[in-house]
Amino acid sequence: MSASGKFAGVDFSEAEVEKLTPDLEVSGQGFRCNRGEFVTYWRQGRVQREVDARISQCWIIRHGDALAGYITLLADKLVVDEQILEEEGVQYRTFPAVKIGLLAADRRAKGCGRRLVEWALEYVATEIASLLGVRFMTVDALYDPDTNPPYNASSFYERFGFQFANLDEVLPPPVPYRTMYLDLKPLIDLLSGEDLEQVNIDE
Ligand SMILES: CC(C)(COP(=O)(O)OP(=O)(O)OC[C@H]1O[C@@H](n2cnc3c(N)ncnc32)[C@H](O)[C@@H]1OP(=O)(O)O)[C@@H](O)C(=O)NCCC(=O)NCCS
């Protein structure tokens, strides 16, 4: 399905992703999201408060004056049941990560959610991972049992390769989300050119 309404004809796959800075005034007027609370988070200032408090940073996609989507990122610690890096000689069950905090797209801005996630993975793999240890991307994928059918954001994240952090995931979860993670190392290696260097050395 393609973008519709005021976003008709817009290809979000390469859309500019802008950092939310104090000089950027984006009211969110007319922002429509499948989950109304994500409109409220923007319109009633939760996102801005988190940025002001340095709890997260936020990036947005706009089309003209209209907000098409936003994503927040923050530092996190991934805790898993197994030693998932044992093959690399790393015997931890907790790892440094960057978390997708809030993610929302206007329901008419098809492709906006994917663009924001793909942008975030690449941004963290290139800009952040070279500055400090960050092996994983995490997200608490929203699960709401009170809608029919239950609202389940995890299937969106699975498309990018995210998997559940806890093997014994039960439905409905005891909290309204399920933690997921994605290994950034393949992307970090690819984008840093290490894969290519390895090929050259082997030759
Ligand atoms: C989740 C969300 C950000 C996705 O954004 P979007 O712009 O609708 O996503 P895209 O149009 O880029 O979709 C990419 C693909 O994922 C699919 N998809 C979108 N939402 C999905 C969901 N909840 N579950 C499964 N697949 C989903 C789309 O159908 C599309 O599939 P296609 O490539 O085969 O066409 C958006 O639906 C949203 O804002 N939801 C409400 C808030 C929310 O759940 N945020 C995440 C909380 S953790």
GROMACS .gro file of C-alpha atoms and ligand atoms in nm:
model
  251
    1MET     CA    1   0.000   0.000   0.000
    2SER     CA    2   0.129   0.349  -0.077
    3ALA     CA    3   0.106   0.673   0.118
    4SER     CA    4  -0.234   0.844   0.110
    5GLY     CA    5  -0.422   1.160   0.205
    6LYS     CA    6  -0.188   1.452   0.262
    7PHE     CA    7   0.106   1.215   0.213
    8ALA     CA    8  -0.024   1.077  -0.118
    9GLY     CA    9   0.255   1.004  -0.364
   10VAL     CA   10   0.532   1.056  -0.109
   11ASP     CA   11   0.808   0.795  -0.113
   12PHE     CA   12   0.935   0.775   0.243
   13SER     CA   13   1.203   0.516   0.171
   14GLU     CA   14   1.475   0.783   0.140
   15ALA     CA   15   1.299   1.062   0.331
   16GLU     CA   16   1.516   1.304   0.526
   17VAL     CA   17   1.533   1.221   0.895
   18GLU     CA   18   1.583   1.536   1.104
   19LYS     CA   19   1.698   1.562   1.462
   20LEU     CA   20   1.450   1.738   1.688
   21THR     CA   21   1.629   2.054   1.799
   22PRO     CA   22   1.498   2.359   1.991
   23ASP     CA   23   1.472   2.566   1.671
   24LEU     CA   24   1.252   2.305   1.502
   25GLU     CA   25   0.889   2.380   1.580
   26VAL     CA   26   0.663   2.092   1.486
   27SER     CA   27   0.317   2.114   1.639
   28GLY     CA   28   0.199   1.772   1.532
   29GLN     CA   29  -0.129   1.935   1.428
   30GLY     CA   30  -0.314   1.683   1.212
   31PHE     CA   31  -0.086   1.392   1.309
   32ARG     CA   32  -0.292   1.073   1.298
   33CYS     CA   33  -0.161   0.746   1.434
   34ASN     CA   34  -0.317   0.402   1.471
   35ARG     CA   35  -0.251   0.432   1.841
   36GLY     CA   36  -0.390   0.759   1.975
   37GLU     CA   37  -0.155   0.769   2.274
   38PHE     CA   38   0.136   0.834   2.037
   39VAL     CA   39  -0.042   1.148   1.915
   40THR     CA   40  -0.085   1.253   2.277
   41TYR     CA   41   0.283   1.184   2.355
   42TRP     CA   42   0.372   1.439   2.088
   43ARG     CA   43   0.096   1.695   2.130
   44GLN     CA   44   0.110   1.703   2.510
   45GLY     CA   45   0.487   1.733   2.522
   46ARG     CA   46   0.604   1.396   2.656
   47VAL     CA   47   0.854   1.356   2.373
   48GLN     CA   48   0.986   1.711   2.419
   49ARG     CA   49   1.011   1.666   2.797
   50GLU     CA   50   1.217   1.349   2.753
   51VAL     CA   51   1.449   1.528   2.512
   52ASP     CA   52   1.479   1.829   2.745
   53ALA     CA   53   1.561   1.593   3.033
   54ARG     CA   54   1.825   1.416   2.817
   55ILE     CA   55   1.642   1.088   2.866
   56SER     CA   56   1.615   1.043   2.493
   57GLN     CA   57   1.688   1.208   2.162
   58CYS     CA   58   1.425   1.235   1.895
   59TRP     CA   59   1.431   1.235   1.516
   60ILE     CA   60   1.141   1.312   1.286
   61ILE     CA   61   1.026   1.292   0.928
   62ARG     CA   62   0.824   1.585   0.796
   63HIS     CA   63   0.643   1.644   0.472
   64GLY     CA   64   0.605   2.018   0.436
   65ASP     CA   65   0.484   2.133   0.777
   66ALA     CA   66   0.320   1.802   0.857
   67LEU     CA   67   0.472   1.554   1.099
   68ALA     CA   68   0.488   1.212   0.930
   69GLY     CA   69   0.662   1.018   1.205
   70TYR     CA   70   0.902   1.029   1.498
   71ILE     CA   71   1.145   0.799   1.676
   72THR     CA   72   1.333   0.836   2.003
   73LEU     CA   73   1.658   0.663   2.097
   74LEU     CA   74   1.816   0.612   2.438
   75ALA     CA   75   2.089   0.410   2.608
   76ASP     CA   76   1.984   0.065   2.728
   77LYS     CA   77   2.109  -0.261   2.876
   78LEU     CA   78   1.994  -0.580   2.707
   79VAL     CA   79   1.940  -0.869   2.949
   80VAL     CA   80   1.895  -1.214   2.793
   81ASP     CA   81   1.845  -1.569   2.920
   82GLU     CA   82   2.141  -1.721   2.739
   83GLN     CA   83   2.505  -1.640   2.668
   84ILE     CA   84   2.426  -1.533   2.315
   85LEU     CA   85   2.784  -1.431   2.232
   86GLU     CA   86   2.947  -1.746   2.373
   87GLU     CA   87   3.082  -1.839   2.029
   88GLU     CA   88   3.282  -1.515   2.038
   89GLY     CA   89   3.423  -1.603   2.380
   90VAL     CA   90   3.201  -1.347   2.553
   91GLN     CA   91   3.026  -1.503   2.849
   92TYR     CA   92   2.785  -1.229   2.949
   93ARG     CA   93   2.409  -1.219   2.962
   94THR     CA   94   2.389  -0.840   2.968
   95PHE     CA   95   2.505  -0.618   2.687
   96PRO     CA   96   2.523  -0.250   2.592
   97ALA     CA   97   2.243  -0.146   2.361
   98VAL     CA   98   2.054   0.147   2.215
   99LYS     CA   99   1.680   0.134   2.261
  100ILE     CA  100   1.406   0.253   2.032
  101GLY     CA  101   1.194   0.435   2.290
  102LEU     CA  102   0.892   0.579   2.109
  103LEU     CA  103   0.819   0.515   1.745
  104ALA     CA  104   0.512   0.640   1.565
  105ALA     CA  105   0.408   0.708   1.207
  106ASP     CA  106   0.104   0.884   1.067
  107ARG     CA  107  -0.124   0.608   0.939
  108ARG     CA  108  -0.135   0.773   0.594
  109ALA     CA  109   0.245   0.794   0.570
  110LYS     CA  110   0.311   0.439   0.449
  111GLY     CA  111   0.677   0.347   0.458
  112CYS     CA  112   0.756   0.607   0.724
  113GLY     CA  113   0.791   0.356   1.010
  114ARG     CA  114   1.025   0.137   0.809
  115ARG     CA  115   1.235   0.438   0.706
  116LEU     CA  116   1.272   0.552   1.069
  117VAL     CA  117   1.381   0.207   1.189
  118GLU     CA  118   1.622   0.151   0.901
  119TRP     CA  119   1.766   0.498   0.950
  120ALA     CA  120   1.808   0.435   1.325
  121LEU     CA  121   1.987   0.102   1.272
  122GLU     CA  122   2.229   0.261   1.028
  123TYR     CA  123   2.280   0.569   1.244
  124VAL     CA  124   2.364   0.365   1.554
  125ALA     CA  125   2.585   0.122   1.357
  126THR     CA  126   2.789   0.403   1.205
  127GLU     CA  127   2.777   0.706   1.436
  128ILE     CA  128   2.733   0.556   1.784
  129ALA     CA  129   2.906   0.218   1.762
  130SER     CA  130   3.235   0.385   1.669
  131LEU     CA  131   3.223   0.596   1.987
  132LEU     CA  132   3.123   0.341   2.250
  133GLY     CA  133   3.034  -0.024   2.285
  134VAL     CA  134   2.686  -0.085   2.152
  135ARG     CA  135   2.624  -0.431   2.020
  136PHE     CA  136   2.245  -0.448   2.014
  137MET     CA  137   1.938  -0.248   1.928
  138THR     CA  138   1.644  -0.306   2.162
  139VAL     CA  139   1.278  -0.220   2.172
  140ASP     CA  140   0.990  -0.285   2.409
  141ALA     CA  141   0.737  -0.387   2.145
  142LEU     CA  142   0.388  -0.275   2.242
  143TYR     CA  143   0.138  -0.551   2.313
  144ASP     CA  144  -0.217  -0.449   2.402
  145PRO     CA  145  -0.450  -0.741   2.487
  146ASP     CA  146  -0.748  -0.506   2.525
  147THR     CA  147  -0.803  -0.453   2.153
  148ASN     CA  148  -0.960  -0.710   1.924
  149PRO     CA  149  -0.737  -0.858   1.789
  150PRO     CA  150  -0.465  -0.765   2.039
  151TYR     CA  151  -0.237  -0.489   1.913
  152ASN     CA  152   0.103  -0.643   1.858
  153ALA     CA  153   0.395  -0.430   1.740
  154SER     CA  154   0.642  -0.721   1.757
  155SER     CA  155   0.549  -0.848   1.410
  156PHE     CA  156   0.657  -0.511   1.269
  157TYR     CA  157   0.999  -0.541   1.434
  158GLU     CA  158   1.040  -0.905   1.329
  159ARG     CA  159   1.056  -0.778   0.971
  160PHE     CA  160   1.393  -0.620   1.053
  161GLY     CA  161   1.524  -0.931   1.229
  162PHE     CA  162   1.441  -0.837   1.588
  163GLN     CA  163   1.386  -1.136   1.817
  164PHE     CA  164   1.246  -1.177   2.167
  165ALA     CA  165   1.488  -1.130   2.454
  166ASN     CA  166   1.315  -1.381   2.678
  167LEU     CA  167   1.266  -1.728   2.542
  168ASP     CA  168   0.968  -1.802   2.764
  169GLU     CA  169   0.752  -1.524   2.623
  170VAL     CA  170   0.394  -1.577   2.737
  171LEU     CA  171   0.084  -1.419   2.591
  172PRO     CA  172  -0.049  -1.188   2.707
  173PRO     CA  173   0.273  -1.063   2.867
  174PRO     CA  174   0.255  -0.942   3.231
  175VAL     CA  175   0.351  -0.593   3.108
  176PRO     CA  176   0.207  -0.423   2.795
  177TYR     CA  177   0.518  -0.495   2.588
  178ARG     CA  178   0.772  -0.760   2.497
  179THR     CA  179   1.142  -0.679   2.482
  180MET     CA  180   1.312  -0.755   2.152
  181TYR     CA  181   1.669  -0.716   2.028
  182LEU     CA  182   1.866  -0.707   1.707
  183ASP     CA  183   2.237  -0.783   1.671
  184LEU     CA  184   2.404  -0.479   1.512
  185LYS     CA  185   2.743  -0.641   1.447
  186PRO     CA  186   2.673  -0.759   1.090
  187LEU     CA  187   2.562  -0.407   0.997
  188ILE     CA  188   2.850  -0.243   1.186
  189ASP     CA  189   3.100  -0.468   1.003
  190LEU     CA  190   2.935  -0.409   0.669
  191LEU     CA  191   2.920  -0.033   0.703
  192SER     CA  192   3.270   0.002   0.848
  193GLY     CA  193   3.408  -0.189   0.550
  194GLU     CA  194   3.556  -0.460   0.775
  195ASP     CA  195   3.391  -0.730   0.567
  196LEU     CA  196   3.561  -0.592   0.257
  197GLU     CA  197   3.899  -0.561   0.430
  198GLN     CA  198   3.868  -0.921   0.541
  199VAL     CA  199   3.806  -1.029   0.183
  200ASN     CA  200   4.114  -0.838   0.065
  201ILE     CA  201   4.337  -0.988   0.336
  202ASP     CA  202   4.221  -1.338   0.250
  203GLU     CA  203   4.298  -1.290  -0.119
  204LIG     C1  204   0.445   0.052   1.401
  204LIG     C2  205   0.447   0.173   1.307
  204LIG     C3  206   0.551   0.275   1.355
  204LIG     C4  207   0.483   0.124   1.167
  204LIG     O1  208   0.491   0.236   1.084
  204LIG     P1  209   0.429   0.233   0.934
  204LIG     O2  210   0.466   0.360   0.868
  204LIG     O3  211   0.287   0.193   0.945
  204LIG     O4  212   0.511   0.113   0.875
  204LIG     P2  213   0.551   0.095   0.723
  204LIG     O5  214   0.443   0.151   0.634
  204LIG     O6  215   0.689   0.145   0.702
  204LIG     O7  216   0.544  -0.061   0.718
  204LIG     C5  217   0.651  -0.147   0.688
  204LIG     C6  218   0.591  -0.285   0.681
  204LIG     O8  219   0.550  -0.325   0.814
  204LIG     C7  220   0.412  -0.359   0.813
  204LIG     N1  221   0.355  -0.321   0.942
  204LIG     C8  222   0.325  -0.197   0.985
  204LIG     N2  223   0.278  -0.203   1.112
  204LIG     C9  224   0.276  -0.333   1.146
  204LIG    C10  225   0.237  -0.404   1.262
  204LIG     N3  226   0.190  -0.342   1.372
  204LIG     N4  227   0.252  -0.539   1.261
  204LIG    C11  228   0.299  -0.604   1.152
  204LIG     N5  229   0.338  -0.542   1.040
  204LIG    C12  230   0.326  -0.409   1.037
  204LIG    C13  231   0.353  -0.284   0.696
  204LIG     O9  232   0.236  -0.348   0.649
  204LIG    C14  233   0.466  -0.289   0.594
  204LIG    O10  234   0.466  -0.413   0.530
  204LIG     P3  235   0.506  -0.426   0.375
  204LIG    O11  236   0.649  -0.377   0.365
  204LIG    O12  237   0.492  -0.572   0.348
  204LIG    O13  238   0.412  -0.338   0.301
  204LIG    C15  239   0.307   0.243   1.298
  204LIG    O14  240   0.211   0.148   1.256
  204LIG    C16  241   0.261   0.307   1.426
  204LIG    O15  242   0.288   0.423   1.449
  204LIG     N6  243   0.193   0.228   1.514
  204LIG    C17  244   0.142   0.280   1.639
  204LIG    C18  245   0.250   0.304   1.738
  204LIG    C19  246   0.337   0.181   1.763
  204LIG    O16  247   0.291   0.069   1.768
  204LIG     N7  248   0.467   0.208   1.780
  204LIG    C20  249   0.563   0.107   1.811
  204LIG    C21  250   0.558   0.083   1.958
  204LIG     S1  251   0.689  -0.023   2.012
   0.00000   0.00000   0.00000
